[in-house]
Short mmCIF file of C-alpha atoms in Angstrom, two decimals:
data_model
loop_
_atom_site.label_atom_id
_atom_site.label_comp_id
_atom_site.label_asym_id
_atom_site.label_seq_id
_atom_site.Cartn_x
_atom_site.Cartn_y
_atom_site.Cartn_z
CA MET D 1452 10.88 -3.00 -3.89
CA LEU D 1453 6.95 -3.18 -4.13
CA LEU D 1454 6.19 -3.25 -0.41
CA GLN D 1455 7.84 -2.78 2.88
CA SER D 1456 6.20 -3.06 6.36
CA ASP D 1457 7.89 -2.13 9.15
CA ARG D 1458 7.61 0.75 12.00
CA GLY D 1459 3.84 -0.19 12.06
CA GLU D 1460 3.22 1.07 8.67
CA ILE D 1461 2.82 -0.54 5.13
CA ASP D 1462 4.86 1.54 2.40
CA LEU D 1463 3.69 0.86 -1.14
CA LEU D 1464 6.18 0.89 -3.94
CA PRO D 1465 8.91 2.44 -1.84
CA ALA D 1466 11.51 1.60 -4.29
CA LEU D 1467 9.84 0.63 -7.43
CA PRO D 1468 12.39 -0.27 -10.27
CA SER D 1469 12.53 2.05 -13.17
CA VAL D 1470 12.31 -0.92 -15.65
CA TRP D 1471 9.01 -1.60 -14.19
CA PRO D 1472 7.16 1.55 -15.00
CA SER D 1473 3.78 -0.10 -14.89
CA GLY D 1474 2.28 -3.42 -13.50
CA ASP D 1475 0.61 -5.08 -10.89
CA VAL D 1476 0.95 -7.65 -8.37
CA HIS D 1477 -1.55 -9.80 -5.81
CA GLY D 1478 -1.23 -11.43 -2.55
CA LEU D 1479 1.66 -9.66 -0.96
CA ARG D 1480 1.91 -10.04 2.87
CA ALA D 1481 2.64 -7.58 5.36
CA ARG D 1482 3.26 -7.37 9.10
CA GLY D 1483 0.38 -7.12 11.51
CA GLY D 1484 -1.89 -9.60 9.48
CA PHE D 1485 -2.47 -7.53 6.39
CA GLU D 1486 -2.51 -8.96 2.89
CA VAL D 1487 -2.33 -6.48 -0.12
CA MET D 1488 -4.71 -8.04 -2.43
CA GLU D 1489 -4.00 -5.87 -5.30
CA LEU D 1490 -1.48 -3.39 -6.08
CA ALA D 1491 -1.11 -1.85 -9.39
CA TRP D 1492 1.09 1.03 -10.69
CA ASN D 1493 1.19 3.23 -13.79
CA GLU D 1494 4.09 5.42 -14.82
CA GLY D 1495 5.89 4.74 -11.55
CA HIS D 1496 2.79 5.81 -9.61
CA LEU D 1497 0.33 3.98 -7.50
CA THR D 1498 -2.96 3.70 -9.21
CA LYS D 1499 -4.81 0.87 -6.86
CA ALA D 1500 -4.25 -0.88 -3.61
CA VAL D 1501 -6.69 -3.14 -1.86
CA ILE D 1502 -5.79 -4.19 1.68
CA ARG D 1503 -7.35 -6.99 3.67
CA SER D 1504 -6.79 -7.81 7.32
CA SER D 1505 -6.97 -11.10 9.04
CA LEU D 1506 -6.36 -9.40 12.64
CA GLY D 1507 -8.50 -6.05 12.46
CA GLY D 1508 -7.09 -2.97 14.07
CA PRO D 1509 -5.33 0.17 12.64
CA CYS D 1510 -3.72 -0.15 9.26
CA ARG D 1511 -1.06 2.69 8.55
CA VAL D 1512 -0.25 2.81 4.83
CA ARG D 1513 2.31 5.22 3.11
CA SER D 1514 2.38 5.84 -0.45
CA GLY D 1515 4.11 8.57 -2.58
CA ARG D 1516 0.90 9.81 -4.10
CA GLU D 1517 -2.58 11.14 -3.00
CA THR D 1518 -4.89 8.11 -2.23
CA ALA D 1519 -8.63 7.52 -3.16
CA VAL D 1520 -9.61 6.60 0.46
CA ARG D 1521 -8.58 10.01 1.73
CA ALA D 1522 -6.70 12.72 -0.17
CA THR D 1523 -3.27 13.03 1.47
CA ARG D 1524 -0.23 14.95 0.74
CA PRO D 1525 2.51 12.66 -0.87
CA GLY D 1526 4.69 11.23 1.77
CA GLU D 1527 1.62 11.54 4.53
CA VAL D 1528 0.66 8.24 6.29
CA LEU D 1529 -2.76 7.19 5.86
CA THR D 1530 -4.49 5.51 8.90
CA PHE D 1531 -7.66 3.75 9.15
CA ASP D 1532 -9.19 0.83 11.16
CA ALA D 1533 -9.54 -2.39 9.26
CA LYS D 1534 -12.64 -4.06 9.61
CA LEU D 1535 -12.88 -8.23 9.61
CA GLN D 1536 -14.93 -9.76 6.97
#
């Protein structure tokens, strides 16, 4: 599973199959008006995520690794205000 969105969070790569150690995907939809425009991983770990909002408001993201937006402990939830473009 590449993306799960419930409990008000977007969980990235929650159950990545071991047969897909590296890859990328584009255009996944998440609840709350969010689109994961780009999602990439290498050796089973998230390397890039670009998220766009069609509604604005807070976006809560969970991943198993530190993020480039703000360093977090693995498993910590990252929250930021999504801006409309």
